[in-house]
Short mmCIF file of C-alpha atoms in Angstrom, two decimals:
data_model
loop_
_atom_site.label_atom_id
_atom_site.label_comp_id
_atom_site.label_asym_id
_atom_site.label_seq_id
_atom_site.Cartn_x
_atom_site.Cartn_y
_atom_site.Cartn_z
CA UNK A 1 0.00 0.00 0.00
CA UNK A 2 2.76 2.23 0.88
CA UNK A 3 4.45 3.36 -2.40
CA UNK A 4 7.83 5.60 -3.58
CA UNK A 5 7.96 9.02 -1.60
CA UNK A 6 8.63 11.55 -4.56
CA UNK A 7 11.05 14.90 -3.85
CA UNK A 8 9.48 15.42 -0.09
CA UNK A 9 10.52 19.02 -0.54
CA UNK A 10 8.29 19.74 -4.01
CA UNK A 11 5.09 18.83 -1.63
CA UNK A 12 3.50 22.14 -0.32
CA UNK A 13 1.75 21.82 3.24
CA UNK A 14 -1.38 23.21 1.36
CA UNK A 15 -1.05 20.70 -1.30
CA UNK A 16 -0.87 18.15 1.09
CA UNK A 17 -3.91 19.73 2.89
CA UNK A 18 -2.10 21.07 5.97
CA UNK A 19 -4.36 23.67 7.95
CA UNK A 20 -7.02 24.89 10.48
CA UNK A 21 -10.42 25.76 9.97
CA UNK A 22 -11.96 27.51 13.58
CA UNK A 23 -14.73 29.35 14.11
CA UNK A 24 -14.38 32.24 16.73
CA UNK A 25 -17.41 32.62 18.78
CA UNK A 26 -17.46 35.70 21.28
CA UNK A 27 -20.03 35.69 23.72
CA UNK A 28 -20.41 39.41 23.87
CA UNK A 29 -22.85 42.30 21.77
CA UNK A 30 -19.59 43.90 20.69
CA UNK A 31 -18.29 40.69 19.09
CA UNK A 32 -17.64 42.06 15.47
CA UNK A 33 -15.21 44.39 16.68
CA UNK A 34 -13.07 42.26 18.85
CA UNK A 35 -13.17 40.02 16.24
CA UNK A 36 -12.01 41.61 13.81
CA UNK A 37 -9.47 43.57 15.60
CA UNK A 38 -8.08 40.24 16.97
CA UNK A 39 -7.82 39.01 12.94
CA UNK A 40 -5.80 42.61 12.39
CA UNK A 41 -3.57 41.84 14.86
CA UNK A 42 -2.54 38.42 13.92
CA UNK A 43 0.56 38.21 11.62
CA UNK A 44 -0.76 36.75 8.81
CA UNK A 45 2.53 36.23 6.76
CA UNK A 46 3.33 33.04 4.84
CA UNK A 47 -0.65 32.14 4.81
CA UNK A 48 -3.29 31.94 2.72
CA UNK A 49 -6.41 32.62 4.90
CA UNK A 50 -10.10 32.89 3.37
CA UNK A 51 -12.96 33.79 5.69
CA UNK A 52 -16.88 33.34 5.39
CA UNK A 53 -19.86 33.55 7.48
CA UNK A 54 -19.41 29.98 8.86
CA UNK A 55 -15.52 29.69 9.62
CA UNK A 56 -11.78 30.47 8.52
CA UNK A 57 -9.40 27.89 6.59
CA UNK A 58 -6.21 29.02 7.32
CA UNK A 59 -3.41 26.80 5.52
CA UNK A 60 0.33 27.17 5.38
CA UNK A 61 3.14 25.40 7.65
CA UNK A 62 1.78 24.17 10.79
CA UNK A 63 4.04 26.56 12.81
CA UNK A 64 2.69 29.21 11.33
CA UNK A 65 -0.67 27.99 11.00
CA UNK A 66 -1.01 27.53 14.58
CA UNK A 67 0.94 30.54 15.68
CA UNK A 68 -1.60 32.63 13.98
CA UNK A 69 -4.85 30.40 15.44
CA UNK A 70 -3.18 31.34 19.13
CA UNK A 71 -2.53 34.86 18.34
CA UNK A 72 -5.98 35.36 17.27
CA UNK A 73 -7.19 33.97 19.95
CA UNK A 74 -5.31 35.35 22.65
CA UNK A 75 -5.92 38.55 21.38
CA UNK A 76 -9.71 38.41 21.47
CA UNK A 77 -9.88 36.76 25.44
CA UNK A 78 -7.71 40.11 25.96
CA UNK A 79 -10.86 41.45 25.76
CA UNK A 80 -11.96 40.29 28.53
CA UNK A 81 -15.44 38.79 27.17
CA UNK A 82 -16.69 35.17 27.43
CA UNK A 83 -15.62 33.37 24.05
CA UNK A 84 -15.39 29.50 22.24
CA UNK A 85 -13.02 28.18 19.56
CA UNK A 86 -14.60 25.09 17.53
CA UNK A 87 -11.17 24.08 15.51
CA UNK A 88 -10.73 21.66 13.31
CA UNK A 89 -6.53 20.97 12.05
CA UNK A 90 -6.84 18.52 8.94
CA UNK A 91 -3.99 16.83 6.74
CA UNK A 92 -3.52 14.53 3.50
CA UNK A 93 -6.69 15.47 2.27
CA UNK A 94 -6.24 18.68 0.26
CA UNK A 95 -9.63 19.38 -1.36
CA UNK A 96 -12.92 19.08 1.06
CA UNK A 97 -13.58 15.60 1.87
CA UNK A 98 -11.47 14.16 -1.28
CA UNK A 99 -7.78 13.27 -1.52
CA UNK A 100 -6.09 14.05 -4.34
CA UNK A 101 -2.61 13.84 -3.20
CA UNK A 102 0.79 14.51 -5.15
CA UNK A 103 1.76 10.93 -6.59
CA UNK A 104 3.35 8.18 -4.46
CA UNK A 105 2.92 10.36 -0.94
CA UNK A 106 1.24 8.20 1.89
CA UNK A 107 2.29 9.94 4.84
CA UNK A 108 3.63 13.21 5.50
CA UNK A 109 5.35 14.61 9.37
CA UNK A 110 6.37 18.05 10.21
CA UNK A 111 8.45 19.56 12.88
CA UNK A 112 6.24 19.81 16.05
CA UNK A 113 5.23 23.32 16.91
CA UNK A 114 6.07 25.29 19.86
CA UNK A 115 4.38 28.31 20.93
CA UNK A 116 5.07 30.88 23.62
CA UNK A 117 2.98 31.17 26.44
CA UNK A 118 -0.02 33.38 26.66
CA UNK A 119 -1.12 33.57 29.85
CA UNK A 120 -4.72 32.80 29.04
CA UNK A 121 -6.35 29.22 30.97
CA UNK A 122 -7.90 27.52 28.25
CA UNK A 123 -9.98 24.58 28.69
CA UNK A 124 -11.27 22.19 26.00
CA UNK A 125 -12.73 18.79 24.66
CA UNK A 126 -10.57 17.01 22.14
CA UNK A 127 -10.83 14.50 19.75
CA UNK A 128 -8.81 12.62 17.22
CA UNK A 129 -8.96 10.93 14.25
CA UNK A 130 -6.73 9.09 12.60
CA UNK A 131 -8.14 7.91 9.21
CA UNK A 132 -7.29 4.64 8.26
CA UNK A 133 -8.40 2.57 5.58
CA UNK A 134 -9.74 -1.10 5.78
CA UNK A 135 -5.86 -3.11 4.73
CA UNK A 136 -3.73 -0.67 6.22
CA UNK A 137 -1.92 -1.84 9.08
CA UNK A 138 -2.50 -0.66 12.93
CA UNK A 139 -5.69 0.20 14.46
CA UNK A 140 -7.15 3.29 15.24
CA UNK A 141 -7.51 3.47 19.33
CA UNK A 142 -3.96 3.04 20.12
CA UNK A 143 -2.54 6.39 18.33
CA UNK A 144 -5.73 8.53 20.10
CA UNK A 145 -4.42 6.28 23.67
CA UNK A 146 -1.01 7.30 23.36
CA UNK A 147 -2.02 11.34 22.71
CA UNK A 148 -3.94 10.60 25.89
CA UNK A 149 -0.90 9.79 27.65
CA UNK A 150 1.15 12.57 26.22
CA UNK A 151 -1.19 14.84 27.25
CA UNK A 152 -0.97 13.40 31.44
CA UNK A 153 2.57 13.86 30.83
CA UNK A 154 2.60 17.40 29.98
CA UNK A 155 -0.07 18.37 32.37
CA UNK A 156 -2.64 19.57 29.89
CA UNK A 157 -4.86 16.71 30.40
CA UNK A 158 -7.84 17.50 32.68
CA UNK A 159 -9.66 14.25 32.48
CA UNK A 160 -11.83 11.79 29.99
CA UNK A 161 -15.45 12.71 29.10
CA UNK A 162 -17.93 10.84 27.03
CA UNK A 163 -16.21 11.24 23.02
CA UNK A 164 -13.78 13.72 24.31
CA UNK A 165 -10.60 14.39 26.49
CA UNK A 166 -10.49 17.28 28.80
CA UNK A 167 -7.37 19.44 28.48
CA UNK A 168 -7.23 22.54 30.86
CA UNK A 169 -3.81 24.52 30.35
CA UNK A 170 -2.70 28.11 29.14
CA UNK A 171 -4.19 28.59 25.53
CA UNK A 172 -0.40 27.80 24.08
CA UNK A 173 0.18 24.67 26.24
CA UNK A 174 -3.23 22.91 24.66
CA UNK A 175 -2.68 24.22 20.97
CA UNK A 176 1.07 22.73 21.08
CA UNK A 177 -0.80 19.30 22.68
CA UNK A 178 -3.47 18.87 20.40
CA UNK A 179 -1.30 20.69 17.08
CA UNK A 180 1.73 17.92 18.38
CA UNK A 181 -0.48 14.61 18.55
CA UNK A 182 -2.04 15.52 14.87
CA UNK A 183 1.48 16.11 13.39
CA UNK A 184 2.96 12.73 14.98
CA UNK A 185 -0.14 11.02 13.85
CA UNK A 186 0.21 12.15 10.31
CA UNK A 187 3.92 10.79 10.24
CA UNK A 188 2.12 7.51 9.97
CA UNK A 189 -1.53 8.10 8.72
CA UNK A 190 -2.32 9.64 5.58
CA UNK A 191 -5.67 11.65 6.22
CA UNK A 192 -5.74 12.73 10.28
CA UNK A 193 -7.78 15.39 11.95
CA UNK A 194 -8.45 16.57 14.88
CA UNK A 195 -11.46 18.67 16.84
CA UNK A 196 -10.86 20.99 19.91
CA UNK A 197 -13.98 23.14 21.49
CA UNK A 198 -11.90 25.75 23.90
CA UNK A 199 -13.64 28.12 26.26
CA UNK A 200 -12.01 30.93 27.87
CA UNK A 201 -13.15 33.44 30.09
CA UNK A 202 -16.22 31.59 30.70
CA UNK A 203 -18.03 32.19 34.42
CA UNK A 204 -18.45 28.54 34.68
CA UNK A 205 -14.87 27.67 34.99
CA UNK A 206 -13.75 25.82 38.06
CA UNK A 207 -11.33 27.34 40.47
CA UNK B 1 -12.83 -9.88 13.33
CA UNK B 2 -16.59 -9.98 13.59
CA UNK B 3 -18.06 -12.31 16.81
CA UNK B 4 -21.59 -12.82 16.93
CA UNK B 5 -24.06 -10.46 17.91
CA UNK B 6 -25.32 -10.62 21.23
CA UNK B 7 -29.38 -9.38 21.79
CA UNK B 8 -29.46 -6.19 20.14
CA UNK B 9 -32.47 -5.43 22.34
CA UNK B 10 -29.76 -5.23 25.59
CA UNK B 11 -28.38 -2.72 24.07
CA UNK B 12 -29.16 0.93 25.19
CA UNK B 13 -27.77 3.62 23.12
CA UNK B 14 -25.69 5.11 26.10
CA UNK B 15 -24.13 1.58 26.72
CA UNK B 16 -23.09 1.95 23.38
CA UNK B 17 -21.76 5.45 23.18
CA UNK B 18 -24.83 7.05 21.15
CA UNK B 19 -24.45 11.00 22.00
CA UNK B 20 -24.01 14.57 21.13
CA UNK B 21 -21.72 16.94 22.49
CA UNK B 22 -22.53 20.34 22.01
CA UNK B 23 -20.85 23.96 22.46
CA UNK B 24 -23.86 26.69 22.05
CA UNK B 25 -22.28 30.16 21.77
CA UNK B 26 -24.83 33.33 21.73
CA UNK B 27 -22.85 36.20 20.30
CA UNK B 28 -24.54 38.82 22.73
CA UNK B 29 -24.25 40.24 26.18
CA UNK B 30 -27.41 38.89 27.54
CA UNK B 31 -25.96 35.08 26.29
CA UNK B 32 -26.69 33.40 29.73
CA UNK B 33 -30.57 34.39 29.78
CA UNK B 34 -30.58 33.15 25.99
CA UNK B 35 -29.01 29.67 26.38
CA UNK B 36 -30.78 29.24 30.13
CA UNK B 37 -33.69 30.17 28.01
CA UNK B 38 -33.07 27.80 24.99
CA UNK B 39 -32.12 24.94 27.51
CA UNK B 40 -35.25 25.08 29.53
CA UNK B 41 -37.72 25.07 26.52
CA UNK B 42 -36.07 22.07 25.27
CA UNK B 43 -37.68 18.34 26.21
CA UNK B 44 -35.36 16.22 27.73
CA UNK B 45 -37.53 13.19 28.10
CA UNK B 46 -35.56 10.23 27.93
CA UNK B 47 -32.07 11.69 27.90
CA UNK B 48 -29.55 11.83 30.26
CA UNK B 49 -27.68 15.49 30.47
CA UNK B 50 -24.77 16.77 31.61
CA UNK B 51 -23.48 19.85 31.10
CA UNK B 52 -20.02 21.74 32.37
CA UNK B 53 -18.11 25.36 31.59
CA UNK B 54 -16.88 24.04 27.96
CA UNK B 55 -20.40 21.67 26.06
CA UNK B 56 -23.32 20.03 26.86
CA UNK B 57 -23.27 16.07 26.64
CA UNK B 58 -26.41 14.51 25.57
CA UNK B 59 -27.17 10.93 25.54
CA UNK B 60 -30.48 8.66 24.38
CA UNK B 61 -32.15 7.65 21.05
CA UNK B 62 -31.22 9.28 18.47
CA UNK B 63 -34.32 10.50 17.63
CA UNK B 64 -34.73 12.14 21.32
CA UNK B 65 -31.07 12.88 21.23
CA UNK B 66 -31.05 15.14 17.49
CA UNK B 67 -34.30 16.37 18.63
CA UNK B 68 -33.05 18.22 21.66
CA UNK B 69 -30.73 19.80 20.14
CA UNK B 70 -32.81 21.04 17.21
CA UNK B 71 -34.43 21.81 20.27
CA UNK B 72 -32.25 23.81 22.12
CA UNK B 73 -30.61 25.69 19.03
CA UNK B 74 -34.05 26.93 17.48
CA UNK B 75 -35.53 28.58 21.23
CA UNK B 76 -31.76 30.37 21.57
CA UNK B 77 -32.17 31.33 17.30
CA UNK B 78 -35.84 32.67 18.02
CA UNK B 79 -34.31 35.83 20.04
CA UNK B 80 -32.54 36.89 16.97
CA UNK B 81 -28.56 36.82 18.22
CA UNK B 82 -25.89 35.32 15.95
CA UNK B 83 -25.09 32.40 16.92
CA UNK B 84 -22.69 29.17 16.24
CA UNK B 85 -23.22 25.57 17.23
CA UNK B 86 -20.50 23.05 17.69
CA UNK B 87 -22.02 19.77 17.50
CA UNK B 88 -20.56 16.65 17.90
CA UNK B 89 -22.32 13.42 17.29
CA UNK B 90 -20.29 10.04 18.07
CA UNK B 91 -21.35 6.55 18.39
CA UNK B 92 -19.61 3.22 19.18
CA UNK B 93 -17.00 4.65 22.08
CA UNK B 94 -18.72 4.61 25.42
CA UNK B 95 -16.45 5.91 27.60
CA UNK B 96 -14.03 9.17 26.33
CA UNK B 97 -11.58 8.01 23.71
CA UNK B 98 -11.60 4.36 24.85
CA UNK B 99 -14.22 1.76 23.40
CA UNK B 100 -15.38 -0.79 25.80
CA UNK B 101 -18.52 -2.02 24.05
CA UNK B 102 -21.16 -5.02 25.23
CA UNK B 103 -19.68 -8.47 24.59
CA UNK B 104 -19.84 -9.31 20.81
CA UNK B 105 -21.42 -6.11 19.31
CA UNK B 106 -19.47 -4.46 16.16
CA UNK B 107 -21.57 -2.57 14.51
CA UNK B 108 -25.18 -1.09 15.40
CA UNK B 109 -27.21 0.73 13.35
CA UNK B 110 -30.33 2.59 14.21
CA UNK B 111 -33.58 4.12 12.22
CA UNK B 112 -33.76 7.45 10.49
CA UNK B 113 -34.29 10.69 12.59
CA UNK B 114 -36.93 12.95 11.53
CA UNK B 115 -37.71 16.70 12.75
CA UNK B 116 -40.09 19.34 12.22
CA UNK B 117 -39.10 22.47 10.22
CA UNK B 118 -37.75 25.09 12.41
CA UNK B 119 -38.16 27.98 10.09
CA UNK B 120 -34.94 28.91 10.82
CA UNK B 121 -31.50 28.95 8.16
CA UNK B 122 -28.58 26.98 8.85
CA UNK B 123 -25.12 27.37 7.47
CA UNK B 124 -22.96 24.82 8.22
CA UNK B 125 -19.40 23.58 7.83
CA UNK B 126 -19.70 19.01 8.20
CA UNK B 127 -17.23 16.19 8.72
CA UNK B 128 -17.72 12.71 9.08
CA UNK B 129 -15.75 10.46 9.96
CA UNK B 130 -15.71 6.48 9.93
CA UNK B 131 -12.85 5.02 11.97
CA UNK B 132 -11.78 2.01 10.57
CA UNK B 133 -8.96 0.03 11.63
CA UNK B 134 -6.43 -1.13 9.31
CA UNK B 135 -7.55 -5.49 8.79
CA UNK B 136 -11.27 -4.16 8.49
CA UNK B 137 -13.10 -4.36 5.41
CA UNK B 138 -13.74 -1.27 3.27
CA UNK B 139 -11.81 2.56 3.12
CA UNK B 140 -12.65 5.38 5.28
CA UNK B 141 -13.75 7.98 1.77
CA UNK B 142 -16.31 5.78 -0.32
CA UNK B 143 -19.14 6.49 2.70
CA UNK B 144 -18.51 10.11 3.32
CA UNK B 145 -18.14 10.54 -1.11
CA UNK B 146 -21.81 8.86 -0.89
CA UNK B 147 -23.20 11.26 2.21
CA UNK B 148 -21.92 14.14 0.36
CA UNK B 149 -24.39 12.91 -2.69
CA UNK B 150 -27.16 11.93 -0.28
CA UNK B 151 -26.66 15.47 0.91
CA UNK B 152 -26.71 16.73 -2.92
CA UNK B 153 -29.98 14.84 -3.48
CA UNK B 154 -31.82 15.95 -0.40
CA UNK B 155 -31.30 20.04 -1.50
CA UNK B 156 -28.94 20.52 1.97
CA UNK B 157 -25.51 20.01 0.18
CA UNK B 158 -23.79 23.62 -0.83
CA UNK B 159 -20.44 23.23 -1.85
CA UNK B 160 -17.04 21.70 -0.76
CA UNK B 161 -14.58 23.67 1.32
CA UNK B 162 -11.24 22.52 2.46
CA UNK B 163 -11.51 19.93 5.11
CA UNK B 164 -15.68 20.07 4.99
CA UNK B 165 -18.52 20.22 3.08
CA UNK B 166 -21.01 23.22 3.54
CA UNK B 167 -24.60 23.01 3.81
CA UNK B 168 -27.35 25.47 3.49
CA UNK B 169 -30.88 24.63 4.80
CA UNK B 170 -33.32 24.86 7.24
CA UNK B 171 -32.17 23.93 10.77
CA UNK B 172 -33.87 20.70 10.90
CA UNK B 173 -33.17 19.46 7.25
CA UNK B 174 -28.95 19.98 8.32
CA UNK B 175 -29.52 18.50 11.20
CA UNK B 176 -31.26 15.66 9.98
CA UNK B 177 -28.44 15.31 7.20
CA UNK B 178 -25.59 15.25 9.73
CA UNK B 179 -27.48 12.95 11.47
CA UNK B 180 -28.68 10.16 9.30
CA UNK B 181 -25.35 10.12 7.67
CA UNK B 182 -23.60 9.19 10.80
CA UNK B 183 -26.65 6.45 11.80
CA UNK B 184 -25.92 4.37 8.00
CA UNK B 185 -21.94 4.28 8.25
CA UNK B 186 -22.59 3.06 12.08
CA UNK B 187 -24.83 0.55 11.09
CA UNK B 188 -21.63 -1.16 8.94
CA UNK B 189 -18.71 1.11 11.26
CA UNK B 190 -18.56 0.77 14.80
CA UNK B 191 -16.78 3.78 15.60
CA UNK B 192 -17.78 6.57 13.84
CA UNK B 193 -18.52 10.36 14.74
CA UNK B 194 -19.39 13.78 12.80
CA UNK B 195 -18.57 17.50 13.79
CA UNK B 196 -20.41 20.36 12.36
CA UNK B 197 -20.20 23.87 12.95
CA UNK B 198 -23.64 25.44 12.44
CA UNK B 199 -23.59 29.36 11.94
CA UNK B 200 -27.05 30.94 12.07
CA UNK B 201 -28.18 34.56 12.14
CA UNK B 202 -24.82 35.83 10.88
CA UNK B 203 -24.73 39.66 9.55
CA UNK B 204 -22.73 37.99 6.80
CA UNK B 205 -24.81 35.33 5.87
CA UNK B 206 -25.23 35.30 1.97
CA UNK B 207 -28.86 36.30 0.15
#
């Protein structure tokens, strides 16, 4: 199943499929202004980025893909007001839910990302999804088990609710966590994503 | 890989991981009266709720399960506020991440859900995902290729975006698409879930 890897460096993260799609809800009446000035104040450079009135694909390399998710965010719970992040990170599936990859690539890795700190809590359900096919080899439980374990080990993990894990850490600490187990995943499966729901700022959140 | 099938009628859907998980986020000021609003005019016969500062987890039938949250998201979109939904469906993992199902059961299908109009537009951004392991039969892209033509034929479907398909419809009609999507590849998956982000009273939704 696995065939030839062509010239690696020819293969574009966004023709490959590499980036985030988020939506960037703001509990709040003055939401299209701290939205918008938290897009302005993103740095934006080496992505493409194209917005509508459902969400934001941003695609590029995943550093700089999720750099520019955290900045945004970070700059809109600046403002103080309850908001959520639904984000989605996809890879090896470049064009909505079909793959046309370049020829003979399987399985692409990246660099993991690291982020600095933001000083905003962030807490979140996660899920991940490695995408195998029927005659591939491994299952898919025991990648998602060992990004569980990752996560206890870097104290982001909060706990294990029904179809989701808990992570509770500053907003950088859970973005490099859940950014981290979809790149390592995607060294070895083809088409992985992954879903976060973050809340910050909310009035609900525990001590 | 398959055993035998133990009596399907044991079965509840919450032993076997039937749920939604659900982030409802009011883009207004007065956002706790509107979702404490929403979430009281909703019936939640038959379901078991629980609810904590990041989603609401919802477990049951289907039916009762897709029709409190059409529930819940058409009482907050009758006071007028933008909102987005992210919604969650998963089946076939009980508990979290890990899949501890009844003795013998692979694979469980269930009927159709059906829901009233709601009168209200939804705009939506949908994944699905089946998640096979690698020795089962079948690949991961020939079921969510034939929900994105179920969702042609049915008038919900409105284009392909990177990493999801979009659909434009009433409320109930997405919902239902999401829905019944993820109920036929779990009656041949075990594992399978679907995210959608639903955007609905937007200031930039299109004419």
């Amino acid at each position: 199943m696995v065939g030839p890897v062509t010239e690696l460096s020819d293969i574009t993260p966004e023709a490959y499929g590499v980036g985030a799609r988020f939506t960037l809800s703001v509990y709040d009446s003055d939401y299209v202004s701290i939205i918008l000035g938290a897009l302005r104040s993103a740095d934006a450079d080496g992505l493409t980025i194209e917005t509508d009135d459902i969400s934001t694909w941003v695609t590029g390399s995943e550093q700089r893909v999720i750099s520019y998710v955290r900045d945004v965010v970070a700059a809109a719970a600046a403002s103080g007001a309850h908001l959520s992040v639904a984000l989605m990170l996809s890879r090896g599936c470049p064009a909505g839910m079909t793959c046309e990859l370049p020829s003979g690539v399987r399985a692409l890795g990246a660099d993991p990302v690291a982020l600095e700190a933001t000083g905003v809590r962030a807490r979140a359900h996660w899920s991940l999804y490695p995408l195998l096919d029927g005659g591939s080899e491994g299952d898919h439980l025991t990648p998602i088990l060992e990004a569980i374990e990752k996560a206890k080990s870097e104290g982001v993990y909060d706990g294990l609710d029904h179809g989701a894990t808990r992570l509770d850490a500053d907003l950088a600490r859970v973005l490099e966590t859940v950014a981290n187990a979809w790149i390592g995943v995607g060294s070895v499966v083809q088409h992985v994503t992954t879903h976060v729901t973050i809340s910050i700022n909310s009035p609900g959140t525990p001590a």
